[in-house]
mmCIF file with all atom_site columns, C-alpha atoms in Angstrom:
data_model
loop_
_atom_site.group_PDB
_atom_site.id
_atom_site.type_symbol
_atom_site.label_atom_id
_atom_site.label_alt_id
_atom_site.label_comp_id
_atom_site.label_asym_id
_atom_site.label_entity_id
_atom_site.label_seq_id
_atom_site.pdbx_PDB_ins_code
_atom_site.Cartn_x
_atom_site.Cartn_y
_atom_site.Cartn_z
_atom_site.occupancy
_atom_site.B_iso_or_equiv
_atom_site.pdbx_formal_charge
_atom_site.auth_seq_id
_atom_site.auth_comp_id
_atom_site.auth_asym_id
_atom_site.auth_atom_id
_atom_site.pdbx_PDB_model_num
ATOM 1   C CA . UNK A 1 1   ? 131.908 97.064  88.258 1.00 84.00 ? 227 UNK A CA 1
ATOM 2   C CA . UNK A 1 2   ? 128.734 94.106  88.165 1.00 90.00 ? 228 UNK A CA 1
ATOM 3   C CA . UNK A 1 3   ? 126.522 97.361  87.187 1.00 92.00 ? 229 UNK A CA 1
ATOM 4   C CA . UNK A 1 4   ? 129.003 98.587  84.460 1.00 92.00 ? 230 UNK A CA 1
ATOM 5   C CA . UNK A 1 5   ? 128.970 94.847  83.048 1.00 91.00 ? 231 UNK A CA 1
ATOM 6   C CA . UNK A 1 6   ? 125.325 93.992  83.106 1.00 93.00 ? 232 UNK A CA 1
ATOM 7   C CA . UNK A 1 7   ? 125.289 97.799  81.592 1.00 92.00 ? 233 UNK A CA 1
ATOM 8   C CA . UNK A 1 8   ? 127.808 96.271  78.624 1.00 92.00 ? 234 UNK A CA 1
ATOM 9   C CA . UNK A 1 9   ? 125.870 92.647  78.526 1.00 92.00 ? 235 UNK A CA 1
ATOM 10  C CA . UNK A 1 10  ? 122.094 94.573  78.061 1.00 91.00 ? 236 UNK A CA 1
ATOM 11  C CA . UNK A 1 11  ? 123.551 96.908  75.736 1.00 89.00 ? 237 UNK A CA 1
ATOM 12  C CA . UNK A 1 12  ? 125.135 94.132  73.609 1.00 89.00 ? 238 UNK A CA 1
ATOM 13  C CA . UNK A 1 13  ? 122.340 91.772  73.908 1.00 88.00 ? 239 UNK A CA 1
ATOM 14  C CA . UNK A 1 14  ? 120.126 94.523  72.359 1.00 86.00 ? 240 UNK A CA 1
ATOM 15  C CA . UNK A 1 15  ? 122.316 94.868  69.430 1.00 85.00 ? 241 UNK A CA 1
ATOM 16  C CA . UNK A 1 16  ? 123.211 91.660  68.545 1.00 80.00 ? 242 UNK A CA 1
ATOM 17  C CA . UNK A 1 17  ? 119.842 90.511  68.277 1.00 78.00 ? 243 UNK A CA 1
ATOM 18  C CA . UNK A 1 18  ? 118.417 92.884  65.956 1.00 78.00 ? 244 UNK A CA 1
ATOM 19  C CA . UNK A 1 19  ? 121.257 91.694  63.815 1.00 76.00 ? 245 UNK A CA 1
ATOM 20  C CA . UNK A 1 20  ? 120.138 89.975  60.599 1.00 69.00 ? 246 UNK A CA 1
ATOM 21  C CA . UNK A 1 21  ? 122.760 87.523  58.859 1.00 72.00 ? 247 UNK A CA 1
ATOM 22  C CA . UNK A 1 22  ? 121.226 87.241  55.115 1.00 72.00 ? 248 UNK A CA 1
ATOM 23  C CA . UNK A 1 23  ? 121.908 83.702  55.268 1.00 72.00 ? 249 UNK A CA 1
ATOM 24  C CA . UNK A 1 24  ? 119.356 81.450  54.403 1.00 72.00 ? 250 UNK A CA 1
ATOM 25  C CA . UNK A 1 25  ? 118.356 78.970  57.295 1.00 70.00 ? 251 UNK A CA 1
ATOM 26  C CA . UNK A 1 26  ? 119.735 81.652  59.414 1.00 70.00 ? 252 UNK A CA 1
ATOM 27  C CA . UNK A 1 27  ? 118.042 85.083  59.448 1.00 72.00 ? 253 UNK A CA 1
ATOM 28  C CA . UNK A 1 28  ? 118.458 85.944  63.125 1.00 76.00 ? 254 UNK A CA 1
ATOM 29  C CA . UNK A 1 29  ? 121.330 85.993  65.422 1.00 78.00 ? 255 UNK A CA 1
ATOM 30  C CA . UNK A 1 30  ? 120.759 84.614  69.296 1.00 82.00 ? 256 UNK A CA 1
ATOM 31  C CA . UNK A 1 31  ? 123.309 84.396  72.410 1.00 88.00 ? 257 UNK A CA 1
ATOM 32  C CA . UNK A 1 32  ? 123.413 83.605  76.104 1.00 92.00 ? 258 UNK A CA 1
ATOM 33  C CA . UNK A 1 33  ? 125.458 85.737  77.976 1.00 93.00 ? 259 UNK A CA 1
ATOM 34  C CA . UNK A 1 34  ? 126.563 84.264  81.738 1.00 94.00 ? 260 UNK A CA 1
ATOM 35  C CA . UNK A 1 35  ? 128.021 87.096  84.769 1.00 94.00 ? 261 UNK A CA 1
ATOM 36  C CA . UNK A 1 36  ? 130.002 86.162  87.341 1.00 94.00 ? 262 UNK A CA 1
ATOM 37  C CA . UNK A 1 37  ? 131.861 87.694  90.430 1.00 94.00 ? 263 UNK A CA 1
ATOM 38  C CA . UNK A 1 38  ? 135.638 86.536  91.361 1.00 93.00 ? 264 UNK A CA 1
ATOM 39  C CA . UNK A 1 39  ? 139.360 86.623  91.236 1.00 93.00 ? 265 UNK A CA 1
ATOM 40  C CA . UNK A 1 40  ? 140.965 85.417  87.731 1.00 92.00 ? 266 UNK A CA 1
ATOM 41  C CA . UNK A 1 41  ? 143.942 84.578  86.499 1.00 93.00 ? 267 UNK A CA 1
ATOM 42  C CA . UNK A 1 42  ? 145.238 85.946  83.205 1.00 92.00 ? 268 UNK A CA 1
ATOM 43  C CA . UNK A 1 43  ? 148.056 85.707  80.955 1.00 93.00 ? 269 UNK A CA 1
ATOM 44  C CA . UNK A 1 44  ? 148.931 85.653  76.990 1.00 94.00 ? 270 UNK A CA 1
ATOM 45  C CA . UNK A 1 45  ? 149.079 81.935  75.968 1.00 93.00 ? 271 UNK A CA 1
ATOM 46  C CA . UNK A 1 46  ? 150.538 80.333  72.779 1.00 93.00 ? 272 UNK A CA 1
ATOM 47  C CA . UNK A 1 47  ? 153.493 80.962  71.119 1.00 93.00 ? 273 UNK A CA 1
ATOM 48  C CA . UNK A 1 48  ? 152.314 80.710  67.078 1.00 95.00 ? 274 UNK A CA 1
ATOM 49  C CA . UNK A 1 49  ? 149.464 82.771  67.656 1.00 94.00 ? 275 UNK A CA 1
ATOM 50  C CA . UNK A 1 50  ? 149.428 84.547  70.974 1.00 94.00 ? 276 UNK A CA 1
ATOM 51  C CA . UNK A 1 51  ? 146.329 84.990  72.916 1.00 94.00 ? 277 UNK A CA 1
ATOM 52  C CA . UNK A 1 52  ? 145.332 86.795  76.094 1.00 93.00 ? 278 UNK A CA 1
ATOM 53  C CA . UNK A 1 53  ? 142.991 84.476  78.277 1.00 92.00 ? 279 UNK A CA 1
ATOM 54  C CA . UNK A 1 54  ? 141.508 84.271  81.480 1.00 90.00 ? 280 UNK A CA 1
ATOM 55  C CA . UNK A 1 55  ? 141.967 81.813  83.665 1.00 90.00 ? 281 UNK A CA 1
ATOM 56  C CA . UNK A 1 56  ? 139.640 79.906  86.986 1.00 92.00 ? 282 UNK A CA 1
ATOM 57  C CA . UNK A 1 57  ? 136.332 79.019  88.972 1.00 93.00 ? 283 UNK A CA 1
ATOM 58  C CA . UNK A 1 58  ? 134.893 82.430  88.003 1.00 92.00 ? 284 UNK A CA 1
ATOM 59  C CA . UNK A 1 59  ? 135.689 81.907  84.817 1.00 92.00 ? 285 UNK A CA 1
ATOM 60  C CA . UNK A 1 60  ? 134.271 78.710  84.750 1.00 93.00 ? 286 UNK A CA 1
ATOM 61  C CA . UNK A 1 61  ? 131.457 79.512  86.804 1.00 93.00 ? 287 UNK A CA 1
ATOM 62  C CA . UNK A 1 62  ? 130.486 82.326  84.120 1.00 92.00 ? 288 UNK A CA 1
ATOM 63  C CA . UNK A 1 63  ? 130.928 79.857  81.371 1.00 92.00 ? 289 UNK A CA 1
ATOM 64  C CA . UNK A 1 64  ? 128.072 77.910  83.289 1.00 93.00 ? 290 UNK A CA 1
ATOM 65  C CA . UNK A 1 65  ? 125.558 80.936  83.622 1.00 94.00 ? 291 UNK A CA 1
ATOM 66  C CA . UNK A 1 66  ? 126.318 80.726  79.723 1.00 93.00 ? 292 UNK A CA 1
ATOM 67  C CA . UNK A 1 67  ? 125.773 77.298  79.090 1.00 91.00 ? 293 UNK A CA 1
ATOM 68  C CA . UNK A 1 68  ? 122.077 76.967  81.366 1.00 91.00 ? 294 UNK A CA 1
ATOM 69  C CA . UNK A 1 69  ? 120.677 80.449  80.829 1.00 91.00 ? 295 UNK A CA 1
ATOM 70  C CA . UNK A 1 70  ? 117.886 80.492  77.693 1.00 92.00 ? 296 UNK A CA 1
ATOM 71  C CA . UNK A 1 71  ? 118.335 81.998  74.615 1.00 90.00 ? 297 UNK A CA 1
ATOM 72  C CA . UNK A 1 72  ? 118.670 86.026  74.324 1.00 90.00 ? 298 UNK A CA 1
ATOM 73  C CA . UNK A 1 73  ? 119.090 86.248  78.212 1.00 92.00 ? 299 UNK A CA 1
ATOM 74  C CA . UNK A 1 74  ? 121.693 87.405  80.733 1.00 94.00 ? 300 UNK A CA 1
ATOM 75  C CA . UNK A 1 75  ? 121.723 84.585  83.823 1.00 95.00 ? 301 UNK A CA 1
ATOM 76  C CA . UNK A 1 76  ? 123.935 85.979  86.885 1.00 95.00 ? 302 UNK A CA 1
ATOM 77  C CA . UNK A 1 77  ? 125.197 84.294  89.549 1.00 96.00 ? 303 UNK A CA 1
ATOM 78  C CA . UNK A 1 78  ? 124.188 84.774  93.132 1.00 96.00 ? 304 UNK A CA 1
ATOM 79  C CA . UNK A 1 79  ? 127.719 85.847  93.641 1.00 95.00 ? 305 UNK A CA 1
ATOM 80  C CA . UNK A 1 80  ? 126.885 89.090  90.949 1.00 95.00 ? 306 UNK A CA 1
ATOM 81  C CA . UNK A 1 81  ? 123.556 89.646  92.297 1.00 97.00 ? 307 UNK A CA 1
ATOM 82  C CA . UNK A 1 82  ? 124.587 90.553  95.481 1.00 96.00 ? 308 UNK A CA 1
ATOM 83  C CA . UNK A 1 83  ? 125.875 93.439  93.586 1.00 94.00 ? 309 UNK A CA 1
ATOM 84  C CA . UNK A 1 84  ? 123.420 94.031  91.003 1.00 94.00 ? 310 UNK A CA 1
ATOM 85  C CA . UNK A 1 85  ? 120.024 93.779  93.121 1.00 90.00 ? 311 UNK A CA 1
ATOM 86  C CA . UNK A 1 86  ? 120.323 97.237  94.536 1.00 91.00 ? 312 UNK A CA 1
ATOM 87  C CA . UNK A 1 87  ? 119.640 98.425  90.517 1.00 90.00 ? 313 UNK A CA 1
ATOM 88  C CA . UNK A 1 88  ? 116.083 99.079  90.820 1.00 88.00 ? 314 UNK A CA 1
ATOM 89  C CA . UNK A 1 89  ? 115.995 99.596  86.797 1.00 89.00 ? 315 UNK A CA 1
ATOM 90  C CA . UNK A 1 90  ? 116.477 95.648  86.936 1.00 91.00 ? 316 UNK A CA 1
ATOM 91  C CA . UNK A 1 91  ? 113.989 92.753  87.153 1.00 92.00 ? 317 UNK A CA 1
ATOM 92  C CA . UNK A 1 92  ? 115.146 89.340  88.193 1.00 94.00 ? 318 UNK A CA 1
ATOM 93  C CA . UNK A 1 93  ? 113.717 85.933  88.178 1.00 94.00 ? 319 UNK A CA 1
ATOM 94  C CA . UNK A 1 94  ? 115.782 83.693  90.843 1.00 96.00 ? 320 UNK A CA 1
ATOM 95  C CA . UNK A 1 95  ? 115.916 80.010  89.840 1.00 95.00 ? 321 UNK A CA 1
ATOM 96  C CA . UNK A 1 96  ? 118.055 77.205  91.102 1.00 96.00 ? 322 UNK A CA 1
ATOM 97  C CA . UNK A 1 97  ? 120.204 75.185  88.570 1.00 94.00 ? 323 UNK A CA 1
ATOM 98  C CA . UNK A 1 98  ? 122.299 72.005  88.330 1.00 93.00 ? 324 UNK A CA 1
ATOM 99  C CA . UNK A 1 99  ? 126.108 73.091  87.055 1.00 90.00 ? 325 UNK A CA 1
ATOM 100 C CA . UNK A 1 100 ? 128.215 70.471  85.748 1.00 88.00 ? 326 UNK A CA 1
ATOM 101 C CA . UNK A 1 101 ? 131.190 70.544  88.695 1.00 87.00 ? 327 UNK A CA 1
ATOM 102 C CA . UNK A 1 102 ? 129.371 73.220  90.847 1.00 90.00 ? 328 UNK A CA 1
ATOM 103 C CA . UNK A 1 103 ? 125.974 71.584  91.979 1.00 93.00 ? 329 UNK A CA 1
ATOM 104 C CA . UNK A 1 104 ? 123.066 73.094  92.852 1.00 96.00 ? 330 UNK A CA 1
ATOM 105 C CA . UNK A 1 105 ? 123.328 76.789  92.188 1.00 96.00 ? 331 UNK A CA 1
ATOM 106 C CA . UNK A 1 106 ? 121.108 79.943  92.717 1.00 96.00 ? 332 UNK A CA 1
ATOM 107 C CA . UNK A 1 107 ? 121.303 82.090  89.770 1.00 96.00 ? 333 UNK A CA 1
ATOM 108 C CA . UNK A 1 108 ? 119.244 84.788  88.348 1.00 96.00 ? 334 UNK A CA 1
ATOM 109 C CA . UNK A 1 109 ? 117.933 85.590  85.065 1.00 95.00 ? 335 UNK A CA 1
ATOM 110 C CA . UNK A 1 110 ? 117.644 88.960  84.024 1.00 94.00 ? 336 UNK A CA 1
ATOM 111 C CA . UNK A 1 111 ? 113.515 89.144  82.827 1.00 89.00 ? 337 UNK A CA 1
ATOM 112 C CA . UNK A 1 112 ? 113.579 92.929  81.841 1.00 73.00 ? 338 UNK A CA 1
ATOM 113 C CA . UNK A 1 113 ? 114.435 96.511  81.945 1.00 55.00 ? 339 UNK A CA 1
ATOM 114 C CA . UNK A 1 114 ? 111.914 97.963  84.994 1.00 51.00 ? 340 UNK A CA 1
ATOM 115 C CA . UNK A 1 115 ? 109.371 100.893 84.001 1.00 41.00 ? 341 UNK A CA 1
ATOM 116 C CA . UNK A 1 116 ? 111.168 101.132 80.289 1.00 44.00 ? 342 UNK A CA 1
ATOM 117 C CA . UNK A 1 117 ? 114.310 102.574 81.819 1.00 46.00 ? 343 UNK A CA 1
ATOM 118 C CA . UNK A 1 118 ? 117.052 102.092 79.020 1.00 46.00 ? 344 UNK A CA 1
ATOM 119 C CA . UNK A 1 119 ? 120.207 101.129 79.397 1.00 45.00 ? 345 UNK A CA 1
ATOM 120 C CA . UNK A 1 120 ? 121.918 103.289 76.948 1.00 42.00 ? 346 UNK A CA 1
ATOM 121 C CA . UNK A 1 121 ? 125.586 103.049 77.266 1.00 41.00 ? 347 UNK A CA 1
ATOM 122 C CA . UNK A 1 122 ? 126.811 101.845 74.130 1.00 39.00 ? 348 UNK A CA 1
ATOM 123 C CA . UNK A 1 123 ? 126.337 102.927 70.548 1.00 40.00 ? 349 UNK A CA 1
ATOM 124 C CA . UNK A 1 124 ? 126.929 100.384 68.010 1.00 39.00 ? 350 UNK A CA 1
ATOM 125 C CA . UNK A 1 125 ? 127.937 101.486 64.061 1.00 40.00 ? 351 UNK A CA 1
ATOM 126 C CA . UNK A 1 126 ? 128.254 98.952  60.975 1.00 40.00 ? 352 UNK A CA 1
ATOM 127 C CA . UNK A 1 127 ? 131.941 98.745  59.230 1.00 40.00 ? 353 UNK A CA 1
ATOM 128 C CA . UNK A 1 128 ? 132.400 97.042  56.078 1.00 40.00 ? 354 UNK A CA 1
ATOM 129 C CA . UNK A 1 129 ? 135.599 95.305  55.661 1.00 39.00 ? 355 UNK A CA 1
ATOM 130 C CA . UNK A 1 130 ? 137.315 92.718  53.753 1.00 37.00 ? 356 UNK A CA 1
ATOM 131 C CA . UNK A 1 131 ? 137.478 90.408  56.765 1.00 39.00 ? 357 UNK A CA 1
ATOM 132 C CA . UNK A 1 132 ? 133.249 90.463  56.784 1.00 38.00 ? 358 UNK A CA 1
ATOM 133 C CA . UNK A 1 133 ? 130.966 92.475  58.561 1.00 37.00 ? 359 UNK A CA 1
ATOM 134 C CA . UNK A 1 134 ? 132.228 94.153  61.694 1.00 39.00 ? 360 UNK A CA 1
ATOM 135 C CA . UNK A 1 135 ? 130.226 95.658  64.249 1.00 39.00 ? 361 UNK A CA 1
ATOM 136 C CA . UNK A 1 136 ? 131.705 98.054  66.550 1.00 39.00 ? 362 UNK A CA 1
ATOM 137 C CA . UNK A 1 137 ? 130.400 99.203  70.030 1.00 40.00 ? 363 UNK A CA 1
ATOM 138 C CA . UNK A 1 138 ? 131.915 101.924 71.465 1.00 40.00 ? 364 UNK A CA 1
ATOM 139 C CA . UNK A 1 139 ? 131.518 103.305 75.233 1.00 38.00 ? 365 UNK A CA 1
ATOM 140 C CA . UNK A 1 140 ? 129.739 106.894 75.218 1.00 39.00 ? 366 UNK A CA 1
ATOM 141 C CA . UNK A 1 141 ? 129.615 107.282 78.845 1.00 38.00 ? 367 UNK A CA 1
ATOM 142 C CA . UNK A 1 142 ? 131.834 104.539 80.538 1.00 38.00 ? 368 UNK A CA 1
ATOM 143 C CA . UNK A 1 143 ? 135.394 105.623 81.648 1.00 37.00 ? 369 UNK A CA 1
ATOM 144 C CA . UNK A 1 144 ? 138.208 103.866 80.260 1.00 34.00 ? 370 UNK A CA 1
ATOM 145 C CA . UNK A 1 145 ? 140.066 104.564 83.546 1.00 34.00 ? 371 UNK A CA 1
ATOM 146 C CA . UNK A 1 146 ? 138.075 102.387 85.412 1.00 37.00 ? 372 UNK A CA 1
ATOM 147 C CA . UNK A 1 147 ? 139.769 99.438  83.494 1.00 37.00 ? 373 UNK A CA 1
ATOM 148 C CA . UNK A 1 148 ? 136.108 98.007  82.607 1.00 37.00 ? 374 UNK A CA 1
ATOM 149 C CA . UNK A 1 149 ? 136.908 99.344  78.897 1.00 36.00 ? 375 UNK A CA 1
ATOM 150 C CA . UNK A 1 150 ? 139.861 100.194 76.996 1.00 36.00 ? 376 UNK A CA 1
ATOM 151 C CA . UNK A 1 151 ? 139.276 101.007 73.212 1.00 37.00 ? 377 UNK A CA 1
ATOM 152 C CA . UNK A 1 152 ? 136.387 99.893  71.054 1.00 39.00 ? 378 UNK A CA 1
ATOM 153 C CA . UNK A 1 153 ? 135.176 96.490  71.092 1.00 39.00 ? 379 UNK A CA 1
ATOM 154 C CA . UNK A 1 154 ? 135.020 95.239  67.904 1.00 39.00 ? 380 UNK A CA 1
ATOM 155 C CA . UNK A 1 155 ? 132.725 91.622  67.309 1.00 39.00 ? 381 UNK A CA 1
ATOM 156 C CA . UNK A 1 156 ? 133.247 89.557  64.013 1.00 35.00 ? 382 UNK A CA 1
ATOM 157 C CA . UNK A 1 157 ? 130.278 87.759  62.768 1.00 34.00 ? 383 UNK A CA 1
ATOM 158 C CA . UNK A 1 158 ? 131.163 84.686  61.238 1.00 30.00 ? 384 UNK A CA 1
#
């Protein structure tokens, strides 16, 4: 499942960066995207306005990768590398990094796609709505049995 959600990060990354807001001051859109590997804990919380979340280190841990990882970049942790550095289509750069609570951690950042091998597992298509733009990215080729994906993802850009 670490291929089939680096497959979803690299797809999404892709998209949202050719994104262009029309706002002045703002013309581009960026994001760090953090992986990790664990056991979670999940559950609907709130009563006014009910929300699924998850829950733990790995949770945490991923929020981390997020937080030190550089602009437009996927950072892993060593934990998802293990499974991820078999991918040969996959170039990593392994750095060590100080997380707040964790320490000294080896991580990797994704640098690029090897020998222009895409990762084409997502389409993405432009709604127009009341709410403001949508984009939607929908699976072409990942199975919604395998729990990864159920349904279209839908992202709001504020």
């Amino acid at each position: 499942r670490a291929v089939k959600c680096l497959e979803v990060a690299v797809a999404i990354l892709r998209q949202f960066t050719k994104c262009v807001t029309g706002m002045d001051g703002m013309e581009k859109l960026s994001l760090k995207i953090g992986l990790n590997t664990g056991n979670v804990i999940s559950g609907v919380v709130g009563s006014q306005k009910p929300q699924f979340a998850l829950f733990g280190d790995t949770v945490n841990t991923a929020s981390r990768m997020m937080s030190t990882g550089e602009v437009n970049h996927i950072h892993v942790s060593a934990e998802t590398h293990e499974f991820l550095r078999q991918d040969d289509r996959f170039k990593w750069h392994q750095q060590q990094i100080w997380a707040k609570g964790k320490g000294y951690m080896d991580t990797y950042l994704l640098e690029n796609e090897k020998r222009g091998q895409e990762v084409n597992v997502f389409s993405m298509h432009r709604h127009n709505s009341r709410e403001g733009s949508m984009l939607e990215i929908a699976s072409s080729d990942v199975p919604v049995n395998e729990g990864l994906i159920e349904g279209d993802w839908k992202l709001k850009l504020v």
